[in-house]
Amino acid sequence: MRFVKRRIMSPGPVEIPPETLAVAAQPGPHHRTKEFRTALKDALASLRFVTGTRHPMVPLAASGTGGMEACVTSLFSPGEEVLVTVCGNFSQRWAEIAEAYGLVVHRLEVEWGKPVDLKELAAKLRRHDHYAGVFTVLSETSTGIENDIQGIGKLVGPTPSLLVVDGISGIGALPFKMDEWEVDAVVVGSQKGLMVPPGVAAVGLSPKARERLGQAKNPVFYLSLARAFKAVEADELPDTPWTPPVSLLLQLRASLAALEAEGLEAVWARHARLGGATRAAVRALGLKLLATKGFSNVVTAVDCEGGPDAGKVVKALRDDWGISIIGGQGKLKGKIFRIGHVGHVDDLDVIACIGALEMVLKKLGWPVTPGAGVAAAEAAILAARG
Ligand SMILES: Cc1ncc(COP(=O)(O)O)c(C=O)c1O
């Protein structure tokens, strides 16, 4: 068997640190033991730390979408009116889930590639002040933007609405302060900034959101947040209502301990540096960024209108250089490619990716000055490292 050197530059699932992968190779304890529940306690404490909350969080055996669905079903009832800020494929998913469960969905449509405009949101909230919930996303992975959750929290916090945030690709990589920013419900996913394979979601709720648990009239069983919180809080050591993904939760504890050891501010600064370097390189190569402001430091979306064929770039990077980036989703399918710089990535991963991108562009006949992207990325990295 041939071993292939791979580099994962996708915005999730991300590369897993070898130390975390090694945890999965150990026989884990049974989940009803003190040993496992102590490990779960540590993992949940670290999760609260990266999410910026003093309040309990619960793990779910689900991908991120399962955590989103759990928020909709456990906190809302059919017929309730909610507002969804739709700025890409994932924020649109909130609307789809809410509609599937009979909520009346109002949309604040935002041009894909732009963040939510706070003035427009404020106007929408002034016109209609009884939304049961406002749903948004921290890092819209499909377009490469970051929303101003702090600003959104200032607008929604004083209203009776719950502010529900998809933090799936952002948390662990971008600043997020759930309590300080008045976020009522947040969803986290394992396979992005938290550097764990896919399969675990986690949800945090504010006291305001906790009051809704048990009142919501949607059908829910496996993903019941009421059951999950009860199990986490029933005893001194947390528990789960069903068999948890033991191995993934042990890996979560390992990766989160590594993030804590690096320091949260340092982790955010690393992502900011990698995002900045990638954007500088893309511009230096004469390519166009999809976003013009509110750039997410999780992923960079490159607009291929009038540029290289997005699908060919993705394929050639993978086939010729072993580098996984991804194309567009939804209405951006075929129109963009996206370079992830989230999780277990460093400066040299970005340099390698940009170097390979230059060679791919040249092969595809796109006019590039060899080294221009790498030089711009290096300059940005050196400036940020000081
Ligand atoms: C912002 C965001 N929300 C939701 C999801 C969906 O998560 P999952 O695919 O784990 O269900 C993703 C996954 O890419 C995401 O990036």
mmCIF file of C-alpha atoms and ligand atoms in Angstrom:
data_model
loop_
_atom_site.group_PDB
_atom_site.id
_atom_site.type_symbol
_atom_site.label_atom_id
_atom_site.label_comp_id
_atom_site.label_asym_id
_atom_site.label_seq_id
_atom_site.Cartn_x
_atom_site.Cartn_y
_atom_site.Cartn_z
ATOM 1 C CA MET A 1 0.000 0.000 0.000
ATOM 2 C CA ARG A 2 1.269 3.429 -0.955
ATOM 3 C CA PHE A 3 1.171 6.095 1.751
ATOM 4 C CA VAL A 4 0.064 9.463 0.431
ATOM 5 C CA LYS A 5 0.986 12.695 2.169
ATOM 6 C CA ARG A 6 -2.253 14.626 2.521
ATOM 7 C CA ARG A 7 -2.932 18.161 3.619
ATOM 8 C CA ILE A 8 -6.469 18.997 4.633
ATOM 9 C CA MET A 9 -7.206 22.628 3.956
ATOM 10 C CA SER A 10 -10.972 22.271 4.130
ATOM 11 C CA PRO A 11 -13.193 24.071 6.614
ATOM 12 C CA GLY A 12 -14.162 20.722 8.108
ATOM 13 C CA PRO A 13 -13.715 17.930 8.675
ATOM 14 C CA VAL A 14 -10.236 19.170 9.515
ATOM 15 C CA GLU A 15 -6.930 17.471 10.097
ATOM 16 C CA ILE A 16 -6.824 15.802 13.510
ATOM 17 C CA PRO A 17 -3.681 16.190 15.636
ATOM 18 C CA PRO A 18 -1.843 12.826 15.877
ATOM 19 C CA GLU A 19 -2.003 13.030 19.686
ATOM 20 C CA THR A 20 -5.803 13.186 19.483
ATOM 21 C CA LEU A 21 -5.958 10.352 16.955
ATOM 22 C CA ALA A 22 -3.819 8.245 19.293
ATOM 23 C CA VAL A 23 -6.483 8.609 22.005
ATOM 24 C CA ALA A 24 -8.912 6.773 19.728
ATOM 25 C CA ALA A 25 -6.513 3.852 19.483
ATOM 26 C CA GLN A 26 -6.760 3.167 23.232
ATOM 27 C CA PRO A 27 -9.512 0.934 24.601
ATOM 28 C CA GLY A 28 -11.844 3.438 26.255
ATOM 29 C CA PRO A 29 -13.692 2.986 29.554
ATOM 30 C CA HIS A 30 -17.365 2.021 29.730
ATOM 31 C CA HIS A 31 -19.502 5.155 29.579
ATOM 32 C CA ARG A 32 -21.244 4.624 32.931
ATOM 33 C CA THR A 33 -17.972 4.586 34.844
ATOM 34 C CA LYS A 34 -16.473 7.272 37.013
ATOM 35 C CA GLU A 35 -13.451 7.260 34.672
ATOM 36 C CA PHE A 36 -15.480 8.180 31.610
ATOM 37 C CA ARG A 37 -17.744 10.625 33.425
ATOM 38 C CA THR A 38 -14.707 12.417 34.855
ATOM 39 C CA ALA A 39 -13.296 12.707 31.332
ATOM 40 C CA LEU A 40 -16.655 14.033 30.123
ATOM 41 C CA LYS A 41 -16.646 16.581 32.941
ATOM 42 C CA ASP A 42 -13.227 17.835 31.788
ATOM 43 C CA ALA A 43 -14.343 17.964 28.143
ATOM 44 C CA LEU A 44 -17.493 19.923 29.003
ATOM 45 C CA ALA A 45 -15.529 22.357 31.178
ATOM 46 C CA SER A 46 -13.167 23.013 28.255
ATOM 47 C CA LEU A 47 -16.114 23.394 25.885
ATOM 48 C CA ARG A 48 -17.647 26.025 28.155
ATOM 49 C CA PHE A 49 -14.292 27.786 28.209
ATOM 50 C CA VAL A 50 -13.955 27.999 24.403
ATOM 51 C CA THR A 51 -17.636 28.978 24.093
ATOM 52 C CA GLY A 52 -17.349 31.688 26.729
ATOM 53 C CA THR A 53 -20.088 30.493 29.045
ATOM 54 C CA ARG A 54 -20.510 29.715 32.738
ATOM 55 C CA HIS A 55 -23.667 27.769 31.958
ATOM 56 C CA PRO A 56 -23.810 24.000 31.347
ATOM 57 C CA MET A 57 -23.347 22.549 27.883
ATOM 58 C CA VAL A 58 -24.479 19.130 26.692
ATOM 59 C CA PRO A 59 -22.924 16.754 24.159
ATOM 60 C CA LEU A 60 -25.042 15.079 21.479
ATOM 61 C CA ALA A 61 -24.122 12.084 19.343
ATOM 62 C CA ALA A 62 -24.804 13.910 16.093
ATOM 63 C CA SER A 63 -23.144 16.031 13.464
ATOM 64 C CA GLY A 64 -23.603 19.783 13.792
ATOM 65 C CA THR A 65 -26.964 19.700 12.038
ATOM 66 C CA GLY A 66 -28.271 17.427 14.805
ATOM 67 C CA GLY A 67 -27.387 20.140 17.325
ATOM 68 C CA MET A 68 -29.234 22.707 15.185
ATOM 69 C CA GLU A 69 -32.290 20.474 14.992
ATOM 70 C CA ALA A 70 -32.143 19.894 18.761
ATOM 71 C CA CYS A 71 -32.341 23.667 19.343
ATOM 72 C CA VAL A 72 -35.331 24.036 17.037
ATOM 73 C CA THR A 73 -37.273 21.105 18.472
ATOM 74 C CA SER A 74 -36.419 21.572 22.142
ATOM 75 C CA LEU A 75 -36.886 25.335 22.332
ATOM 76 C CA PHE A 76 -39.697 26.190 19.889
ATOM 77 C CA SER A 77 -43.276 25.171 19.059
ATOM 78 C CA PRO A 78 -45.098 24.852 15.751
ATOM 79 C CA GLY A 79 -46.668 28.140 14.698
ATOM 80 C CA GLU A 80 -44.128 30.311 16.527
ATOM 81 C CA GLU A 81 -42.664 33.103 14.419
ATOM 82 C CA VAL A 82 -38.902 33.241 14.098
ATOM 83 C CA LEU A 83 -36.407 35.328 12.145
ATOM 84 C CA VAL A 84 -33.515 33.722 10.279
ATOM 85 C CA THR A 85 -30.648 35.789 8.915
ATOM 86 C CA VAL A 86 -29.920 33.961 5.667
ATOM 87 C CA CYS A 87 -26.407 34.780 4.458
ATOM 88 C CA GLY A 88 -25.382 31.424 3.000
ATOM 89 C CA ASN A 89 -26.023 27.714 2.864
ATOM 90 C CA PHE A 90 -25.725 27.040 6.591
ATOM 91 C CA SER A 91 -27.794 29.934 7.875
ATOM 92 C CA GLN A 92 -30.379 28.855 5.302
ATOM 93 C CA ARG A 93 -30.350 25.451 7.016
ATOM 94 C CA TRP A 94 -31.834 27.099 10.131
ATOM 95 C CA ALA A 95 -34.781 28.197 8.001
ATOM 96 C CA GLU A 96 -35.176 24.728 6.493
ATOM 97 C CA ILE A 97 -35.125 22.982 9.876
ATOM 98 C CA ALA A 98 -37.510 25.520 11.422
ATOM 99 C CA GLU A 99 -39.941 25.102 8.522
ATOM 100 C CA ALA A 100 -39.716 21.319 8.766
ATOM 101 C CA TYR A 101 -40.956 21.636 12.353
ATOM 102 C CA GLY A 102 -43.809 23.999 11.557
ATOM 103 C CA LEU A 103 -42.314 27.287 12.727
ATOM 104 C CA VAL A 104 -43.294 30.405 10.780
ATOM 105 C CA VAL A 105 -40.036 31.585 9.279
ATOM 106 C CA HIS A 106 -39.274 35.210 8.410
ATOM 107 C CA ARG A 107 -36.026 35.749 6.566
ATOM 108 C CA LEU A 108 -33.536 38.583 6.608
ATOM 109 C CA GLU A 109 -31.931 37.853 3.243
ATOM 110 C CA VAL A 110 -28.305 38.908 3.003
ATOM 111 C CA GLU A 111 -26.331 38.794 -0.227
ATOM 112 C CA TRP A 112 -24.129 35.672 -0.102
ATOM 113 C CA GLY A 113 -20.594 36.852 0.634
ATOM 114 C CA LYS A 114 -21.715 39.637 2.947
ATOM 115 C CA PRO A 115 -22.237 39.569 6.720
ATOM 116 C CA VAL A 116 -25.543 40.459 8.379
ATOM 117 C CA ASP A 117 -26.083 44.214 8.311
ATOM 118 C CA LEU A 118 -26.891 45.328 11.847
ATOM 119 C CA LYS A 119 -28.974 48.302 10.678
ATOM 120 C CA GLU A 120 -31.153 46.033 8.559
ATOM 121 C CA LEU A 121 -31.554 43.610 11.432
ATOM 122 C CA ALA A 122 -32.448 46.440 13.811
ATOM 123 C CA ALA A 123 -35.084 47.684 11.349
ATOM 124 C CA LYS A 124 -36.544 44.184 11.022
ATOM 125 C CA LEU A 125 -36.697 43.803 14.800
ATOM 126 C CA ARG A 126 -38.378 47.229 15.156
ATOM 127 C CA ARG A 127 -41.067 46.288 12.628
ATOM 128 C CA HIS A 128 -41.837 42.994 14.307
ATOM 129 C CA ASP A 129 -41.055 42.672 17.993
ATOM 130 C CA HIS A 130 -42.424 39.264 18.871
ATOM 131 C CA TYR A 131 -40.160 36.733 17.185
ATOM 132 C CA ALA A 132 -39.778 33.724 19.450
ATOM 133 C CA GLY A 133 -36.237 33.371 18.158
ATOM 134 C CA VAL A 134 -33.596 34.961 15.968
ATOM 135 C CA PHE A 135 -31.317 32.429 14.262
ATOM 136 C CA THR A 136 -27.909 33.280 12.862
ATOM 137 C CA VAL A 137 -24.432 31.881 12.225
ATOM 138 C CA LEU A 138 -21.036 32.901 13.594
ATOM 139 C CA SER A 139 -18.902 31.781 10.643
ATOM 140 C CA GLU A 140 -20.860 31.168 7.427
ATOM 141 C CA THR A 141 -18.647 28.437 6.020
ATOM 142 C CA SER A 142 -20.279 28.495 2.595
ATOM 143 C CA THR A 143 -19.259 32.101 1.888
ATOM 144 C CA GLY A 144 -16.315 32.796 4.201
ATOM 145 C CA ILE A 145 -17.805 35.565 6.302
ATOM 146 C CA GLU A 146 -17.986 36.119 10.050
ATOM 147 C CA ASN A 147 -21.046 37.749 11.547
ATOM 148 C CA ASP A 148 -20.856 40.308 14.331
ATOM 149 C CA ILE A 149 -22.537 38.184 16.989
ATOM 150 C CA GLN A 150 -21.758 40.720 19.693
ATOM 151 C CA GLY A 151 -23.600 43.395 17.691
ATOM 152 C CA ILE A 152 -26.495 41.030 16.959
ATOM 153 C CA GLY A 153 -26.660 40.136 20.670
ATOM 154 C CA LYS A 154 -26.993 43.815 21.594
ATOM 155 C CA LEU A 155 -30.035 44.060 19.338
ATOM 156 C CA VAL A 156 -31.725 40.786 20.306
ATOM 157 C CA GLY A 157 -30.739 40.669 23.991
ATOM 158 C CA PRO A 158 -33.255 43.286 25.198
ATOM 159 C CA THR A 159 -36.136 41.588 23.322
ATOM 160 C CA PRO A 160 -38.039 38.448 24.430
ATOM 161 C CA SER A 161 -36.544 36.535 21.434
ATOM 162 C CA LEU A 162 -33.952 33.850 21.948
ATOM 163 C CA LEU A 163 -30.736 34.456 20.020
ATOM 164 C CA VAL A 164 -29.708 31.088 18.563
ATOM 165 C CA VAL A 165 -26.237 30.875 17.015
ATOM 166 C CA ASP A 166 -24.676 28.220 14.797
ATOM 167 C CA GLY A 167 -21.104 28.282 16.056
ATOM 168 C CA ILE A 168 -20.247 25.017 14.322
ATOM 169 C CA SER A 169 -17.342 26.170 12.179
ATOM 170 C CA GLY A 170 -16.335 29.196 14.232
ATOM 171 C CA ILE A 171 -16.073 28.174 17.849
ATOM 172 C CA GLY A 172 -12.578 27.205 18.878
ATOM 173 C CA ALA A 173 -11.143 29.294 16.040
ATOM 174 C CA LEU A 174 -12.813 32.696 16.364
ATOM 175 C CA PRO A 175 -13.547 34.875 19.379
ATOM 176 C CA PHE A 176 -16.903 33.933 20.871
ATOM 177 C CA LYS A 177 -18.290 35.029 24.234
ATOM 178 C CA MET A 178 -21.668 33.445 24.701
ATOM 179 C CA ASP A 179 -22.616 35.022 28.041
ATOM 180 C CA GLU A 180 -21.115 38.452 27.440
ATOM 181 C CA TRP A 181 -22.700 38.686 23.973
ATOM 182 C CA GLU A 182 -26.164 37.649 25.225
ATOM 183 C CA VAL A 183 -26.395 34.486 23.136
ATOM 184 C CA ASP A 184 -29.192 32.188 24.323
ATOM 185 C CA ALA A 185 -28.440 28.992 22.445
ATOM 186 C CA VAL A 186 -25.265 27.943 20.678
ATOM 187 C CA VAL A 187 -24.350 24.877 18.663
ATOM 188 C CA VAL A 188 -20.804 23.597 18.387
ATOM 189 C CA GLY A 189 -19.503 20.856 16.072
ATOM 190 C CA SER A 190 -16.552 18.570 16.672
ATOM 191 C CA GLN A 191 -14.974 18.420 13.215
ATOM 192 C CA LYS A 192 -13.795 22.004 12.767
ATOM 193 C CA GLY A 193 -12.062 24.312 15.236
ATOM 194 C CA LEU A 194 -12.271 21.647 17.936
ATOM 195 C CA MET A 195 -10.033 19.293 15.924
ATOM 196 C CA VAL A 196 -11.985 16.061 16.467
ATOM 197 C CA PRO A 197 -13.496 13.737 13.837
ATOM 198 C CA PRO A 198 -17.160 14.353 12.963
ATOM 199 C CA GLY A 199 -19.907 12.938 15.159
ATOM 200 C CA VAL A 200 -20.260 15.124 18.241
ATOM 201 C CA ALA A 201 -22.305 18.297 18.541
ATOM 202 C CA ALA A 202 -22.703 20.288 21.734
ATOM 203 C CA VAL A 203 -25.317 22.807 22.769
ATOM 204 C CA GLY A 204 -25.131 25.580 25.346
ATOM 205 C CA LEU A 205 -28.192 27.403 26.651
ATOM 206 C CA SER A 206 -28.605 30.636 28.614
ATOM 207 C CA PRO A 207 -30.985 30.737 31.609
ATOM 208 C CA LYS A 208 -33.491 32.540 29.310
ATOM 209 C CA ALA A 209 -33.383 29.586 26.902
ATOM 210 C CA ARG A 210 -33.512 27.033 29.706
ATOM 211 C CA GLU A 211 -36.923 28.441 30.682
ATOM 212 C CA ARG A 212 -38.243 27.313 27.286
ATOM 213 C CA LEU A 213 -37.096 23.710 27.755
ATOM 214 C CA GLY A 214 -40.063 21.533 28.472
ATOM 215 C CA GLN A 215 -42.510 24.172 27.169
ATOM 216 C CA ALA A 216 -41.768 23.601 23.475
ATOM 217 C CA LYS A 217 -44.416 21.505 21.751
ATOM 218 C CA ASN A 218 -42.368 19.948 18.968
ATOM 219 C CA PRO A 219 -41.937 16.184 18.880
ATOM 220 C CA VAL A 220 -38.489 15.281 20.165
ATOM 221 C CA PHE A 221 -36.927 12.206 21.719
ATOM 222 C CA TYR A 222 -33.331 11.238 20.899
ATOM 223 C CA LEU A 223 -32.153 14.832 20.519
ATOM 224 C CA SER A 224 -34.139 16.170 23.489
ATOM 225 C CA LEU A 225 -32.141 18.934 25.140
ATOM 226 C CA ALA A 226 -34.318 18.630 28.249
ATOM 227 C CA ARG A 227 -33.158 15.010 28.657
ATOM 228 C CA ALA A 228 -29.558 15.875 27.822
ATOM 229 C CA PHE A 229 -29.388 18.694 30.402
ATOM 230 C CA LYS A 230 -31.076 16.528 33.025
ATOM 231 C CA ALA A 231 -28.447 13.807 32.521
ATOM 232 C CA VAL A 232 -25.557 16.272 32.621
ATOM 233 C CA GLU A 233 -26.797 17.908 35.816
ATOM 234 C CA ALA A 234 -28.384 15.052 37.786
ATOM 235 C CA ASP A 235 -25.216 14.140 39.614
ATOM 236 C CA GLU A 236 -21.873 15.615 40.491
ATOM 237 C CA LEU A 237 -20.388 13.896 37.447
ATOM 238 C CA PRO A 238 -22.136 14.466 34.087
ATOM 239 C CA ASP A 239 -23.923 11.675 32.286
ATOM 240 C CA THR A 240 -25.740 11.253 28.975
ATOM 241 C CA PRO A 241 -29.240 9.860 28.393
ATOM 242 C CA TRP A 242 -28.026 7.417 25.727
ATOM 243 C CA THR A 243 -24.762 5.706 24.897
ATOM 244 C CA PRO A 244 -22.407 8.566 24.049
ATOM 245 C CA PRO A 245 -19.690 8.468 21.363
ATOM 246 C CA VAL A 246 -17.087 7.530 23.975
ATOM 247 C CA SER A 247 -14.040 7.620 21.764
ATOM 248 C CA LEU A 248 -14.937 10.976 20.175
ATOM 249 C CA LEU A 249 -15.570 12.559 23.568
ATOM 250 C CA LEU A 250 -12.186 11.360 24.830
ATOM 251 C CA GLN A 251 -10.628 12.859 21.705
ATOM 252 C CA LEU A 252 -12.546 16.059 22.348
ATOM 253 C CA ARG A 253 -11.036 16.264 25.811
ATOM 254 C CA ALA A 254 -7.552 15.834 24.338
ATOM 255 C CA SER A 255 -7.942 18.427 21.579
ATOM 256 C CA LEU A 256 -9.589 20.971 23.853
ATOM 257 C CA ALA A 257 -6.824 20.543 26.431
ATOM 258 C CA ALA A 258 -4.358 21.348 23.629
ATOM 259 C CA LEU A 259 -6.328 24.481 22.692
ATOM 260 C CA GLU A 260 -6.325 25.566 26.330
ATOM 261 C CA ALA A 261 -2.578 24.955 26.555
ATOM 262 C CA GLU A 262 -1.984 27.063 23.427
ATOM 263 C CA GLY A 263 -4.181 29.777 24.967
ATOM 264 C CA LEU A 264 -7.500 30.864 23.533
ATOM 265 C CA GLU A 265 -6.258 34.296 22.490
ATOM 266 C CA ALA A 266 -3.254 32.688 20.801
ATOM 267 C CA VAL A 267 -5.555 30.267 18.964
ATOM 268 C CA TRP A 268 -7.694 33.163 17.725
ATOM 269 C CA ALA A 269 -4.549 35.087 16.722
ATOM 270 C CA ARG A 270 -3.225 32.053 14.801
ATOM 271 C CA HIS A 271 -6.455 31.797 12.835
ATOM 272 C CA ALA A 272 -6.419 35.533 12.166
ATOM 273 C CA ARG A 273 -2.846 35.265 10.885
ATOM 274 C CA LEU A 274 -3.616 32.292 8.624
ATOM 275 C CA GLY A 275 -6.770 33.932 7.289
ATOM 276 C CA GLY A 276 -4.911 37.187 6.633
ATOM 277 C CA ALA A 277 -2.060 35.387 4.871
ATOM 278 C CA THR A 278 -4.434 33.399 2.671
ATOM 279 C CA ARG A 279 -6.370 36.500 1.642
ATOM 280 C CA ALA A 280 -3.137 38.397 0.905
ATOM 281 C CA ALA A 281 -1.943 35.513 -1.288
ATOM 282 C CA VAL A 282 -5.242 35.233 -3.154
ATOM 283 C CA ARG A 283 -5.160 38.936 -3.966
ATOM 284 C CA ALA A 284 -1.501 38.783 -5.007
ATOM 285 C CA LEU A 285 -2.377 36.006 -7.456
ATOM 286 C CA GLY A 286 -4.900 38.283 -9.136
ATOM 287 C CA LEU A 287 -7.866 36.293 -7.834
ATOM 288 C CA LYS A 288 -10.991 37.791 -6.330
ATOM 289 C CA LEU A 289 -12.280 37.192 -2.813
ATOM 290 C CA LEU A 290 -16.000 36.514 -2.584
ATOM 291 C CA ALA A 291 -16.353 38.616 0.559
ATOM 292 C CA THR A 292 -15.399 42.252 0.702
ATOM 293 C CA LYS A 293 -15.680 42.667 4.478
ATOM 294 C CA GLY A 294 -16.401 40.599 7.561
ATOM 295 C CA PHE A 295 -13.895 37.941 6.473
ATOM 296 C CA SER A 296 -14.013 34.721 8.441
ATOM 297 C CA ASN A 297 -10.616 33.502 9.579
ATOM 298 C CA VAL A 298 -11.938 29.939 9.273
ATOM 299 C CA VAL A 299 -12.216 29.803 5.489
ATOM 300 C CA THR A 300 -11.443 31.936 2.448
ATOM 301 C CA ALA A 301 -13.855 31.839 -0.485
ATOM 302 C CA VAL A 302 -12.389 32.697 -3.892
ATOM 303 C CA ASP A 303 -14.813 34.013 -6.487
ATOM 304 C CA CYS A 304 -14.028 32.390 -9.844
ATOM 305 C CA GLU A 305 -16.233 34.607 -11.996
ATOM 306 C CA GLY A 306 -13.967 35.609 -14.887
ATOM 307 C CA GLY A 307 -11.247 33.475 -13.288
ATOM 308 C CA PRO A 308 -10.084 29.874 -13.242
ATOM 309 C CA ASP A 309 -12.510 26.932 -13.253
ATOM 310 C CA ALA A 310 -13.259 26.288 -9.560
ATOM 311 C CA GLY A 311 -13.850 22.557 -10.010
ATOM 312 C CA LYS A 312 -10.574 22.087 -11.876
ATOM 313 C CA VAL A 313 -8.628 23.953 -9.187
ATOM 314 C CA VAL A 314 -10.109 21.757 -6.428
ATOM 315 C CA LYS A 315 -9.440 18.563 -8.415
ATOM 316 C CA ALA A 316 -5.888 19.437 -9.410
ATOM 317 C CA LEU A 317 -4.910 20.429 -5.877
ATOM 318 C CA ARG A 318 -6.200 17.095 -4.635
ATOM 319 C CA ASP A 319 -4.900 14.868 -7.437
ATOM 320 C CA ASP A 320 -1.557 16.546 -8.098
ATOM 321 C CA TRP A 321 -0.635 17.789 -4.641
ATOM 322 C CA GLY A 322 -2.687 15.841 -2.069
ATOM 323 C CA ILE A 323 -4.288 19.037 -0.782
ATOM 324 C CA SER A 324 -8.009 19.021 0.011
ATOM 325 C CA ILE A 325 -9.794 22.298 -0.472
ATOM 326 C CA ILE A 326 -13.472 22.452 -1.470
ATOM 327 C CA GLY A 327 -15.803 24.027 -3.982
ATOM 328 C CA GLY A 328 -18.977 26.028 -3.507
ATOM 329 C CA GLN A 329 -22.321 24.928 -2.106
ATOM 330 C CA GLY A 330 -25.898 25.754 -2.973
ATOM 331 C CA LYS A 331 -26.113 28.665 -5.353
ATOM 332 C CA LEU A 332 -22.326 29.098 -5.236
ATOM 333 C CA LYS A 333 -21.683 25.575 -6.551
ATOM 334 C CA GLY A 334 -19.150 25.727 -9.404
ATOM 335 C CA LYS A 335 -18.605 29.446 -8.837
ATOM 336 C CA ILE A 336 -16.109 29.508 -5.994
ATOM 337 C CA PHE A 337 -13.456 27.449 -4.297
ATOM 338 C CA ARG A 338 -12.786 27.596 -0.586
ATOM 339 C CA ILE A 339 -9.536 27.213 1.310
ATOM 340 C CA GLY A 340 -9.993 26.254 4.941
ATOM 341 C CA HIS A 341 -7.497 27.399 7.568
ATOM 342 C CA VAL A 342 -9.088 26.063 10.708
ATOM 343 C CA GLY A 343 -8.051 23.644 13.398
ATOM 344 C CA HIS A 344 -4.704 21.884 13.325
ATOM 345 C CA VAL A 345 -3.168 24.167 10.699
ATOM 346 C CA ASP A 346 -0.071 26.300 10.812
ATOM 347 C CA ASP A 347 1.748 28.913 8.754
ATOM 348 C CA LEU A 348 3.608 26.339 6.675
ATOM 349 C CA ASP A 349 0.377 24.548 5.731
ATOM 350 C CA VAL A 350 -0.843 27.826 4.263
ATOM 351 C CA ILE A 351 2.455 28.409 2.444
ATOM 352 C CA ALA A 352 2.319 24.858 1.018
ATOM 353 C CA CYS A 353 -1.273 25.304 -0.105
ATOM 354 C CA ILE A 354 -0.579 28.639 -1.765
ATOM 355 C CA GLY A 355 2.541 27.281 -3.473
ATOM 356 C CA ALA A 356 0.543 24.363 -4.850
ATOM 357 C CA LEU A 357 -2.270 26.708 -5.880
ATOM 358 C CA GLU A 358 0.200 28.776 -7.903
ATOM 359 C CA MET A 359 1.396 25.670 -9.738
ATOM 360 C CA VAL A 360 -2.163 24.506 -10.359
ATOM 361 C CA LEU A 361 -3.163 27.895 -11.730
ATOM 362 C CA LYS A 362 -0.162 27.888 -14.040
ATOM 363 C CA LYS A 363 -1.046 24.402 -15.274
ATOM 364 C CA LEU A 364 -4.616 25.556 -15.926
ATOM 365 C CA GLY A 365 -3.280 28.425 -18.025
ATOM 366 C CA TRP A 366 -4.173 31.163 -15.588
ATOM 367 C CA PRO A 367 -1.578 33.977 -15.672
ATOM 368 C CA VAL A 368 0.328 33.924 -12.379
ATOM 369 C CA THR A 369 3.681 35.233 -11.349
ATOM 370 C CA PRO A 370 5.345 32.208 -9.713
ATOM 371 C CA GLY A 371 5.994 32.965 -6.057
ATOM 372 C CA ALA A 372 3.736 36.027 -5.885
ATOM 373 C CA GLY A 373 1.177 34.347 -3.639
ATOM 374 C CA VAL A 374 3.770 32.706 -1.433
ATOM 375 C CA ALA A 375 5.641 36.018 -1.051
ATOM 376 C CA ALA A 376 2.438 37.814 -0.030
ATOM 377 C CA ALA A 377 1.524 35.062 2.444
ATOM 378 C CA GLU A 378 5.017 35.089 3.952
ATOM 379 C CA ALA A 379 4.966 38.865 4.311
ATOM 380 C CA ALA A 380 1.570 38.729 6.044
ATOM 381 C CA ILE A 381 2.743 35.945 8.368
ATOM 382 C CA LEU A 382 5.967 37.723 9.291
ATOM 383 C CA ALA A 383 4.112 40.986 9.943
ATOM 384 C CA ALA A 384 1.593 39.204 12.168
ATOM 385 C CA ARG A 385 4.208 37.210 14.069
ATOM 386 C CA GLY A 386 6.124 40.414 14.806
HETATM 387 C C1 LIG B 1 -21.490 26.839 9.810
HETATM 388 C C2 LIG B 1 -21.927 25.412 9.679
HETATM 389 N N1 LIG B 1 -23.142 25.078 10.125
HETATM 390 C C3 LIG B 1 -23.600 23.822 10.031
HETATM 391 C C4 LIG B 1 -22.842 22.838 9.459
HETATM 392 C C5 LIG B 1 -23.386 21.459 9.343
HETATM 393 O O1 LIG B 1 -22.707 20.618 10.183
HETATM 394 P P1 LIG B 1 -22.717 19.034 9.941
HETATM 395 O O2 LIG B 1 -22.295 18.807 8.539
HETATM 396 O O3 LIG B 1 -21.703 18.590 10.980
HETATM 397 O O4 LIG B 1 -24.077 18.556 10.228
HETATM 398 C C6 LIG B 1 -21.570 23.133 8.970
HETATM 399 C C7 LIG B 1 -20.742 22.086 8.325
HETATM 400 O O5 LIG B 1 -19.977 22.301 7.429
HETATM 401 C C8 LIG B 1 -21.108 24.462 9.085
HETATM 402 O O6 LIG B 1 -19.889 24.797 8.632
#
